[in-house]
Each structure stands twice: as C-alpha cells, then as structure tokens.
Coordinates of C-alpha atoms in Angstrom, one line a residue:
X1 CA 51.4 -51.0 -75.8
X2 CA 48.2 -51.5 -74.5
X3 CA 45.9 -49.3 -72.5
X4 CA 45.4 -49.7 -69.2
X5 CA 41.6 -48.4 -68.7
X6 CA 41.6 -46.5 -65.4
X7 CA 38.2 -44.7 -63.9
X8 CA 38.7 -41.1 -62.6
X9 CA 36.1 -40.0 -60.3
X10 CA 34.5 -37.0 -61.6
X11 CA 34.2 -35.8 -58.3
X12 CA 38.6 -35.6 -58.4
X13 CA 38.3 -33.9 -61.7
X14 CA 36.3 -31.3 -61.3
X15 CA 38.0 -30.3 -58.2
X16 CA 41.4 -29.9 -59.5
X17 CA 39.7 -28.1 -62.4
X18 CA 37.7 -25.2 -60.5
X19 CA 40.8 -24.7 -58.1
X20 CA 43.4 -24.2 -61.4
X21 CA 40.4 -22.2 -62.8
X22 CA 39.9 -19.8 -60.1
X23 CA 43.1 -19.0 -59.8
X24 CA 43.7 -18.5 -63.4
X25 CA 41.1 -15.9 -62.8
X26 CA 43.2 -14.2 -60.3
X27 CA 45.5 -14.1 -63.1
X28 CA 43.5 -12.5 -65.4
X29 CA 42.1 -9.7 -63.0
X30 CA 45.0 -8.5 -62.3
X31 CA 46.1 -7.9 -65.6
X32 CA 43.2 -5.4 -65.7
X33 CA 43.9 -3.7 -62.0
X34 CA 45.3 -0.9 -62.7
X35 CA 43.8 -0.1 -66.7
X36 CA 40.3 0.4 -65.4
X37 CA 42.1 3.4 -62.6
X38 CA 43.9 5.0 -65.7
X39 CA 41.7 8.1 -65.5
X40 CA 42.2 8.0 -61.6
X41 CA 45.5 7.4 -61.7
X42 CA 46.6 10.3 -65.0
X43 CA 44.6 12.7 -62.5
X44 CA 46.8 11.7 -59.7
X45 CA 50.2 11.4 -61.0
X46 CA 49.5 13.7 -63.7
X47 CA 51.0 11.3 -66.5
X48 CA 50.6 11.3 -70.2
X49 CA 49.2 8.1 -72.0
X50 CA 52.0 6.6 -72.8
X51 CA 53.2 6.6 -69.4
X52 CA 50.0 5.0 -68.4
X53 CA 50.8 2.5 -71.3
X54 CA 54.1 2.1 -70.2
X55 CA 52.6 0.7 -66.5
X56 CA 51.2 -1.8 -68.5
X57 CA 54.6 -2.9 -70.9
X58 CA 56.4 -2.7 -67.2
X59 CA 53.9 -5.7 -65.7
X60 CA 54.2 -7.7 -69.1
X61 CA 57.9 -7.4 -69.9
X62 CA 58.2 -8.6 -65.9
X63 CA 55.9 -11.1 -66.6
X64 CA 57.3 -12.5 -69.9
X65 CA 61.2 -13.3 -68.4
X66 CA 60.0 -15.0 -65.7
X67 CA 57.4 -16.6 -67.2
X68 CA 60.0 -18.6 -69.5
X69 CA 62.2 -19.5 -65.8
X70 CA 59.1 -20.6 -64.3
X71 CA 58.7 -22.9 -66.6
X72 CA 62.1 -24.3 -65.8
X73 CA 60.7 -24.2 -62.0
X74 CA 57.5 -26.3 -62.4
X75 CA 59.6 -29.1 -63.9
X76 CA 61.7 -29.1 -61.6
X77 CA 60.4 -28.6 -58.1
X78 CA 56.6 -28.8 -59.5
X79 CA 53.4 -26.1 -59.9
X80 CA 51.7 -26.0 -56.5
X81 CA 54.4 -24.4 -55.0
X82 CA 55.3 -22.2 -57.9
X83 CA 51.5 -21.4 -58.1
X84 CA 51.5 -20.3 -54.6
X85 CA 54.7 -18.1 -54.9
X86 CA 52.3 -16.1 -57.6
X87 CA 49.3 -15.3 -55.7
X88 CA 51.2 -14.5 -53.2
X89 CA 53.0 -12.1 -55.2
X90 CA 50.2 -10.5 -56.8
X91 CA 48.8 -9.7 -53.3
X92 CA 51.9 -8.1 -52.1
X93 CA 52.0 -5.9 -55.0
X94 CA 48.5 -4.6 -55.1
X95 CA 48.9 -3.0 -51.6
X96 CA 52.4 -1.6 -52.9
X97 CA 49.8 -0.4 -55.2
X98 CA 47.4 1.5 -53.7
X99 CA 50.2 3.1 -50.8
X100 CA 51.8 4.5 -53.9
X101 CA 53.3 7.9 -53.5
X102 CA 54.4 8.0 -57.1
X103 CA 55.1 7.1 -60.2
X104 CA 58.0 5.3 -59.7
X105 CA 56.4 3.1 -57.3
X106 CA 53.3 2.3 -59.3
X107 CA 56.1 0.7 -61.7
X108 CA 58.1 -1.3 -59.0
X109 CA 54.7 -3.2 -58.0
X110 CA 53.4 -3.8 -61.6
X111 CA 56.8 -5.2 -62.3
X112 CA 56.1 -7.3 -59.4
X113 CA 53.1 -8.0 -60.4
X114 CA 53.9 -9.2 -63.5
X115 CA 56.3 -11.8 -61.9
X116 CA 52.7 -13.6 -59.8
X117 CA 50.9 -13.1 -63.3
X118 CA 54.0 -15.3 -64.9
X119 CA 53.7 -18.3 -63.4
X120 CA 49.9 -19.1 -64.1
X121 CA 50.0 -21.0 -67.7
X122 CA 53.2 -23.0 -66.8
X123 CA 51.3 -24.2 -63.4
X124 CA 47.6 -24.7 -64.8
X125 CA 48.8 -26.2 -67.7
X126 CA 51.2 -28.5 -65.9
X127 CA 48.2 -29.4 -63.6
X128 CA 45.8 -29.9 -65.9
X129 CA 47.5 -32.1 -68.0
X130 CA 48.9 -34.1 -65.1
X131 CA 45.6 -34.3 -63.0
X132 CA 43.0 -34.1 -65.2
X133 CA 41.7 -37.4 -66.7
X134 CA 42.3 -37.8 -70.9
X135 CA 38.5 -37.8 -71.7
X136 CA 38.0 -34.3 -69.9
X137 CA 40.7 -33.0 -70.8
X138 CA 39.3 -30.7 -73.6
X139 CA 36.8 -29.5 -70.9
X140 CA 39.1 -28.8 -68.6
X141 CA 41.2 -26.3 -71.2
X142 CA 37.9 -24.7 -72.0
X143 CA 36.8 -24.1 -68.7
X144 CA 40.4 -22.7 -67.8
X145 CA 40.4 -20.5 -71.0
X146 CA 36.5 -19.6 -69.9
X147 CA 37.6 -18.4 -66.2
X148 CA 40.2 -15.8 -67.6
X149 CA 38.2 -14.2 -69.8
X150 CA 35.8 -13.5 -66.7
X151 CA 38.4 -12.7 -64.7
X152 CA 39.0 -10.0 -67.1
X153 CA 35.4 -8.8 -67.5
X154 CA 34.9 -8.4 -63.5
X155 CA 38.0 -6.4 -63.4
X156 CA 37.2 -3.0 -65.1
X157 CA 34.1 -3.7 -63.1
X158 CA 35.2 -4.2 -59.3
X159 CA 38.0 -1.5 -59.7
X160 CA 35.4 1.4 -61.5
X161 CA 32.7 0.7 -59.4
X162 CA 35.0 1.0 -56.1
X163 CA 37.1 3.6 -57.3
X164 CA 34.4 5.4 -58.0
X165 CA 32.7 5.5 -54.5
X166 CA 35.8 4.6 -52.6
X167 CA 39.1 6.5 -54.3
X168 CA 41.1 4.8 -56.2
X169 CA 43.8 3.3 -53.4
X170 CA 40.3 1.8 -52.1
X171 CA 39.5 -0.2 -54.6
X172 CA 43.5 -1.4 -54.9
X173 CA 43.4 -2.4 -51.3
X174 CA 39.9 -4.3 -51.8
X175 CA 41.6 -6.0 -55.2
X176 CA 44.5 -7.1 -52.9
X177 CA 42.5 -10.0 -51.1
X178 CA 41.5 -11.1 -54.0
X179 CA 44.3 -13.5 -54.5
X180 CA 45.3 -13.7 -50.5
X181 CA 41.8 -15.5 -50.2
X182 CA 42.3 -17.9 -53.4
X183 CA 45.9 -18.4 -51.9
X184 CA 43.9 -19.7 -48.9
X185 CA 41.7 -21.9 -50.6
X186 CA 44.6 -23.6 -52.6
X187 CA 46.4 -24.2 -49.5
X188 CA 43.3 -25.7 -47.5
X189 CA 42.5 -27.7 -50.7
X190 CA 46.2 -28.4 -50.6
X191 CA 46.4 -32.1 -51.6
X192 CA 44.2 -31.6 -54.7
X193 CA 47.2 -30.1 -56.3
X194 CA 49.7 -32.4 -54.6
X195 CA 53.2 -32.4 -57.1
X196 CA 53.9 -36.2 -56.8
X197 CA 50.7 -37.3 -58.1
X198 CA 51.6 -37.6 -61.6
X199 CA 49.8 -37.7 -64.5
X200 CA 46.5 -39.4 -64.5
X201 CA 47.1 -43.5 -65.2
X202 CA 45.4 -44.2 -68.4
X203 CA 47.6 -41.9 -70.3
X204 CA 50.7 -43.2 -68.1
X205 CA 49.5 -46.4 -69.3
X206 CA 50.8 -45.3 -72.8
X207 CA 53.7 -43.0 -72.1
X208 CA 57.5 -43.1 -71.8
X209 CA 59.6 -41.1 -69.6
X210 CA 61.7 -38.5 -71.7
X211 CA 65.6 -38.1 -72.1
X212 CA 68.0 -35.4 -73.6
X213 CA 68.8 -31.9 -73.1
X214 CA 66.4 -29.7 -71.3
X215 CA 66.1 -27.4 -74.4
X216 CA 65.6 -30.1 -76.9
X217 CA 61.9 -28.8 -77.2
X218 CA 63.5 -25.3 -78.7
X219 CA 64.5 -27.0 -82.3
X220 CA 60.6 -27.4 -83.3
X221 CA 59.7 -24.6 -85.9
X222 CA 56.0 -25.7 -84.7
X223 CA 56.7 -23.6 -81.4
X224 CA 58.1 -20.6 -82.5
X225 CA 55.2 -20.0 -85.1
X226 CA 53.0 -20.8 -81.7
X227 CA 54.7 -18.3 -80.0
X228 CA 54.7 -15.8 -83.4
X229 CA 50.8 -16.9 -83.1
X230 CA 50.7 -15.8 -79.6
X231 CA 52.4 -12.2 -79.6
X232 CA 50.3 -11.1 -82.4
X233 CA 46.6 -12.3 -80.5
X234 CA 48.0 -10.7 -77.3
X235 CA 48.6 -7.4 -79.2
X236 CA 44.8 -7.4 -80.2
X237 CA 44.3 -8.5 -76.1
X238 CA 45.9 -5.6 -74.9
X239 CA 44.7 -3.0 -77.3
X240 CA 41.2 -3.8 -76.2
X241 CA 42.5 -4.0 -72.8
X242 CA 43.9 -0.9 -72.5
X243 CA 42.8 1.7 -74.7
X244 CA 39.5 0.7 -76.3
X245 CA 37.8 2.4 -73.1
X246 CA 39.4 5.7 -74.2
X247 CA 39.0 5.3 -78.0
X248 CA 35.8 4.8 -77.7
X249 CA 35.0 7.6 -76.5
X250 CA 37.0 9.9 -78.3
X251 CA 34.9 8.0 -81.4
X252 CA 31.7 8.0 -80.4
X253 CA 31.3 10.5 -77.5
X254 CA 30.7 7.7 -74.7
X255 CA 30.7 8.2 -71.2
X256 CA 33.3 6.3 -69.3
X257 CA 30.6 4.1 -67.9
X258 CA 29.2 3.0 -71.1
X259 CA 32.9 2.4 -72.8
X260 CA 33.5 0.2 -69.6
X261 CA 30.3 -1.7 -70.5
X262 CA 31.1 -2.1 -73.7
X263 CA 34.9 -3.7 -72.5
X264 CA 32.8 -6.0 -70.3
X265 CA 30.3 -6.7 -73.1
X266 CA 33.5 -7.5 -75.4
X267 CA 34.9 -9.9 -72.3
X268 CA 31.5 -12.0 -72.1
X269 CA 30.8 -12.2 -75.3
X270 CA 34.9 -13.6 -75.9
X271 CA 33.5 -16.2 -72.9
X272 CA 30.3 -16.9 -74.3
X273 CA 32.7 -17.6 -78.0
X274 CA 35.0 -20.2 -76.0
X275 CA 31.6 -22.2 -74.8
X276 CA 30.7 -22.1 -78.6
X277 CA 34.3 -22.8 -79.9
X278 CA 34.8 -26.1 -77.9
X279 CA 31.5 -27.4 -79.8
X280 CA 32.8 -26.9 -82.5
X281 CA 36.5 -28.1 -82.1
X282 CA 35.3 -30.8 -81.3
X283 CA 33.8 -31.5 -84.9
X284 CA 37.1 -30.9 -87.1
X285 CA 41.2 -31.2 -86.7
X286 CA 41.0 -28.1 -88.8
X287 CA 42.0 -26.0 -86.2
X288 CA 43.7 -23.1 -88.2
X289 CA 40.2 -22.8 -90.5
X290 CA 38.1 -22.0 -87.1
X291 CA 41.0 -19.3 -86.6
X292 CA 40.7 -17.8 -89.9
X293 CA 37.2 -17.7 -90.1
X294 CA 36.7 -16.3 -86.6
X295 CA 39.1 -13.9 -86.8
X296 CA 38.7 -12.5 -90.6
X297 CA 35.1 -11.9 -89.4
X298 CA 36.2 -10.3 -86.0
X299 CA 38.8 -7.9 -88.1
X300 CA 36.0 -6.7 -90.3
X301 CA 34.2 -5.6 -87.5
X302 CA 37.1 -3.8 -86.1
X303 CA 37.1 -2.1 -89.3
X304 CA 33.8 -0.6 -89.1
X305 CA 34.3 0.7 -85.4
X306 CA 37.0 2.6 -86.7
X307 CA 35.3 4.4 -88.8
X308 CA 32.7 5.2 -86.9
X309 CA 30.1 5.2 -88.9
X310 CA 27.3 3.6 -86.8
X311 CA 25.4 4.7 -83.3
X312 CA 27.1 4.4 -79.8
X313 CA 25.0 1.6 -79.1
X314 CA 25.6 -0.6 -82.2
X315 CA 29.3 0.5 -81.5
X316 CA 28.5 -1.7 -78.0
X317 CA 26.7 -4.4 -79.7
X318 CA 29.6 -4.7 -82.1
X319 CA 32.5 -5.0 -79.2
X320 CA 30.5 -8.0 -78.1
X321 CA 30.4 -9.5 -81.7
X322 CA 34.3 -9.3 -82.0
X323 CA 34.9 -10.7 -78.7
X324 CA 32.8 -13.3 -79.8
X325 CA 34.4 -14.1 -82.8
X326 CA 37.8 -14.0 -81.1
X327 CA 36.4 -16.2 -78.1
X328 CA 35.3 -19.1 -81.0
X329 CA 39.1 -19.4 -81.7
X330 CA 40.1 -19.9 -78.1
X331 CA 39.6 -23.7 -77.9
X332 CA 41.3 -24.2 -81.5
X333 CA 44.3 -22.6 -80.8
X334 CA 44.9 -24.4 -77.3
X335 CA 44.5 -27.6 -79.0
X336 CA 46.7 -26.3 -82.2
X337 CA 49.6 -25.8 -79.7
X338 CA 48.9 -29.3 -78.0
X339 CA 49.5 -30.6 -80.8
X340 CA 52.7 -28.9 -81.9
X341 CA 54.7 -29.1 -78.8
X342 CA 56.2 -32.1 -77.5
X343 CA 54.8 -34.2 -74.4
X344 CA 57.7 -34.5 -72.1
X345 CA 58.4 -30.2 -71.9
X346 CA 55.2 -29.3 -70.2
X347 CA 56.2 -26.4 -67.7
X348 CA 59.0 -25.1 -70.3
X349 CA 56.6 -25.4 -73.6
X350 CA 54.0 -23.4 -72.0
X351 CA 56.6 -21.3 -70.3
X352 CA 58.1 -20.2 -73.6
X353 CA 55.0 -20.1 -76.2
X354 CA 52.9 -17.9 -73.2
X355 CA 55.7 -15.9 -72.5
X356 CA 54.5 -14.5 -76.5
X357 CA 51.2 -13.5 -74.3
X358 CA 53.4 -11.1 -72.2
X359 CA 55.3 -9.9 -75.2
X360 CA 52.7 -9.0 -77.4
X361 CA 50.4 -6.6 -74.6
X362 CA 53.7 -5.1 -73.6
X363 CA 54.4 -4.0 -77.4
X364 CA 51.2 -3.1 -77.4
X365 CA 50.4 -0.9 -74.7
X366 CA 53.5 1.5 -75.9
X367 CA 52.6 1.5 -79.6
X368 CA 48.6 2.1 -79.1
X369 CA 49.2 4.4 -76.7
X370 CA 51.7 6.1 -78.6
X371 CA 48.7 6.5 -81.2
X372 CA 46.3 7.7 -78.6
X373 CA 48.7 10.6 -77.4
X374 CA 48.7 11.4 -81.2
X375 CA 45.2 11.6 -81.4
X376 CA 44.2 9.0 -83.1
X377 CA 42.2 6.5 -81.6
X378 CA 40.2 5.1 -84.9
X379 CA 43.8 3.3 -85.7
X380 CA 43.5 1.4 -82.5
X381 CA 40.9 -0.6 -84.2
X382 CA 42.6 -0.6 -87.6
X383 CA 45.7 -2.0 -85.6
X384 CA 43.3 -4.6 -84.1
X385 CA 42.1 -5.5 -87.6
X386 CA 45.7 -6.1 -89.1
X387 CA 47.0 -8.0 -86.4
X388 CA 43.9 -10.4 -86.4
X389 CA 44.5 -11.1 -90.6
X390 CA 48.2 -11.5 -89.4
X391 CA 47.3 -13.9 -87.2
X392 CA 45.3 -15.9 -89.4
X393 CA 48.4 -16.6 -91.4
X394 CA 50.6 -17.6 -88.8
X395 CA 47.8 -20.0 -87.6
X396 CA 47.8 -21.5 -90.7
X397 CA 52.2 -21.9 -91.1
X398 CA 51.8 -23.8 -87.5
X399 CA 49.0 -26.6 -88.8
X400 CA 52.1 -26.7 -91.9
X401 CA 55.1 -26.7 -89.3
X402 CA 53.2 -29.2 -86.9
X403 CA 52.8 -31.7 -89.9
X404 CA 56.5 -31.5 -89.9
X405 CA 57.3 -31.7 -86.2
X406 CA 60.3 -33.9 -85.2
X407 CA 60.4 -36.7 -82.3
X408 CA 62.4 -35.7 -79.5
X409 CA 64.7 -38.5 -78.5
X410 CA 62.9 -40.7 -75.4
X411 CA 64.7 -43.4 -73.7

C-alpha cells in the first residue's frame, strides 16, 4: 500500500509530548515519596527495615494487578481518562499519607498509590504512539524515559529537604499537589489528549485494523522474555531506590545528606545515559549488544562499591557512572520491546510487559531489605551486579525470540 505523506506540526507534537512527559514524572516521584522519609518514618512508627521495605512491595504489588487491567481500560474507553483517574489517585493517597496515624494506614495509601502509579505506561505509551508523528517518535520515547528518571532524582530531594525543615507529614502534604496541579494542566490542555484522535495519518496510511481474541498478543514468547527483561532491571531500580541511601552509609560512613546526593547523582547521570543512548540507538538494530555492554560495565562497578575499597567521594562519582551505564540502555530496550510486541495490543502490551516493572521493585524491596536487617548491606550491590549480567542474557533471548515472532491474525 502506499504512503500517504502527511505533515504534523511540530508545534502539536511537542505539546502532546511534554504533557505525557510531565505526568510520567508524577509517576516517577511518587514512587520515591515515601523512601526518602524512611528514617522519619522508622523513628515514627518505630518499624524494622523490612517493614519499611514492605511499604514499598505494598505500592508495587498494587501497582502491578492493576497495571495489567488498565491496560484492558485504555483500549477500551481510551488513556486520557484513565490517565486522569491516576493523578488523581496519587493525590488522594499522599494526604492519606501524611494524616497517617499508623502503620496500617501508611500501607492502605501506598496500596492506593500504587493503583495511580499503574496506569502511566499503558496511557503514555498509548498516547505517544497514537499522537505522536512516526519520524519523532524515537524522541518522544526518549524524552518520556528522560522525564522519569528526573522525576525520580527530584524526589529524595523535595521530600529530604522539606522533611527536614518542615516534619515529615509536611513534606507529604506539599508532595500531594504535585499531581493535583499536573491533573489541572491535563484537563485545561484537555484536547491535546483527546481519545478519538487516533493515530497520527501517515502511519494510518499503512495500517490495518486488528481482529481476534483480546489475549492473542499473550502466545508471543518475545513478550514474556520482555517482561523476564523487565522484572530483573526493576530489581536493580528498586535496590538503588530503596536501600542504596542506607548501604551506603553503613559502607562508607556517609552522612544521609551525601548518600542522598549520591541517589540523585545516580538518577542524573541514568538521564544524562538516556540522552547518550538514543544517539547511539539510532546507529545500530543491535539493540541487545548496547544492553550488554552498558550493563556488564555498570555490574562491574557495582562490584567495586561493594567492596568498599575506594573513598566516599569516588563511592559518589561511581553511583553516577552506573546510572549512567544503565541510562545508555534505556532507549535500546524501549525500542527492543517495540519491536517484539504486536501493533494492534497497545494498552494491553504495555500493561502486561510494565506490570514486570512493578514486580521486580516489589521483590526487591523485601529481599534487599531482608539483607539489610541482616547486616549486610555490601550484598545490595552484589545483588545489583547479578541481576544486571542476568539481564544481559535475557536481552539477548528476546532479539532471538523477536526473530521468531508470529503475525497475529488482522482482518
């Protein structure tokens, strides 16, 4: 068939993409509200780390079952609306939050929010890929992948900083309109997102609408080992998320504002990778050999923060060189599950393969913080290394499985 050629304004693109990336940022912060408060919050509550670990398997395990039915939802009714359920939700649950008179409480609202967090790759993706023009396409992932990781780097930040001259239920209540003022900026920007503008007209030009069962996309092998792919790099995520703050420490003898820097130096360094990493994408199909290169080298340096075996500040220096070398394997693996997952399952192929995201940092949080009540936080790093080389294995079965990947029946 031929291509219709079709000019999107930039002007239209770039709006849909900084709304869908600010929000994704929402995301991402509050993934990272509550870690930053741990010392707060074990003073408060007087809980062990495992039960601070657990807040954070609560919030992902929420996160990854209704991750899988939002997908189901965006197809069906579309994102914006689904979208605007999340933020909504992860307002709600911060002031839940910061009232908190105990415990049990403090799981109820990271359960809830895990539910807003679940509905953010499903909706982005589905945006994206609808309202985003082919030829910036590829920018418009990066910049998506770019606005998380930042999202994640401000958090420890705002919430430390607050908490610290504030109280802890402050800086909850200030995180709270957060997402109540993006809500209000996607709602005023409304039609940006509007669900019956499909997907953009050149690459409608060369598509067919899709028939069969609404699980068909389930029998490719190139998904699971996405998803596989997924739960291991979210295990590294959340490791470095949750506990490299206190292992740090316990390592090097840090303060806690210098182990938040060096989380922050770790999150901007993983951005400045993703810039870096779409270059260089863009130069090879190879996706799985970026992976394994980026993160062999990244596991290495793991390795040697472990041991401990170098000063505090080339412990910081080194943080920022792994998140770098994770950050150069963000485009490639976006781009190596593109190409593994069929085109007429968007909401419920991200649903699925991101819900590996929410799997892997719950696992995580338990098993690292399991280690940490044990006292031994040198095998967070050695987990981290491991599960990189892991990794690097299972990107390599999905570039083999998605050579093999069967056509779903279209009509």
């Amino acid at each position: 068939m031929m291509t219709t050629a079709v000019s999107i304004p930039l002007r239209q693109d770039a709006q849909v993409i900084s709304l869908v990336a600010i929000a994704h940022s929402v995301s991402h912060f509050f993934q990272l509200v509550l870690t930053p408060l741990f010392p707060w919050l074990k003073d408060a509550f007087a809980l062990s780390y495992a039960e601070l670990g657990f807040l954070v398997t609560v919030f992902f395990a929420a996160s990854c079952i209704a991750q899988v039915l939002a997908g189901f939802v965006v197809d069906r009714i579309g994102a914006r609306a689904v979208l605007f359920f999340g933020l909504g939700c992860l307002g709600v649950s911060a002031l839940l939050m910061a009232v908190a008179p105990n415990y049990g409480v403090l799981l109820a609202a990271s359960a809830l929010a895990g539910v807003g967090n679940s509905v953010f790759h499903p909706t982005d993706f589905t945006l994206l890929n609808k309202k985003v023009s082919a030829p910036r396409l590829g920018h418009a992932f990066s910049v998506h992948s770019i606005s998380g990781t930042l999202g994640w780097a401000a958090a420890p930040i705002f919430m430390t900083t607050i908490a610290g001259l504030a109280g802890w239920r402050t800086a909850l209540l200030a995180a709270a309109f957060i997402p109540f003022v993006v809500l209000l900026m996607l709602v005023v920007y409304r039609d940006c997102l509007s669900p019956d503008d499909v997907k953009t007209m050149e690459m409608k030009a060369t598509e067919e609408p899709a028939s069969g069962g609404a699980f068909d996309f389930m029998r490719v092998p190139a998904i699971w080992m996405c998803f596989i792919f997924f739960v291991l790099t979210s295990m590294v995520i959340g490791g470095v998320q949750t506990f490299s703050s206190p292992s740090l420490r316990a390592l090097y003898g840090m303060s806690l504002a210098w182990a938040t820097i060096s989380f922050t130096v770790y999150m901007l360094a993983s951005a400045a990778g993703m810039v870096s990493g779409g270059f260089i994408v863009s130069r090879t199909s190879r996706h799985d050999r970026i992976i394994g290169a980026a993160f062999l080298a990244a596991g290495v340096l793991a390795l040697v923060v472990s041991a401990a075996i170098v000063p505090s500040w080339m412990a910081v220096v080194l943080m920022g060189a792994i998140g770098f070398g994770t950050g150069v394997a963000g485009p490639s693996r976006d781009l190596m599950i593109r190409e593994a997952a069929p085109k007429n399952a968007t909401g419920r192929v991200y649903g699925v393969v991101y819900s590996g995201l929410d799997i892997g940092v719950a696992g995580s949080a338990l098993m690292f913080g399991a280690m940490m009540d044990a006292g031994h936080p040198s095998w967070l790093f050695i987990g981290i290394a491991l599960l990189l080389v892991t990794a690097v294995v299972t990107a390599a079965a999905v570039k083999t499985r998605s050579a093999e990947k069967p056509e779903l029946a279209v009509s």
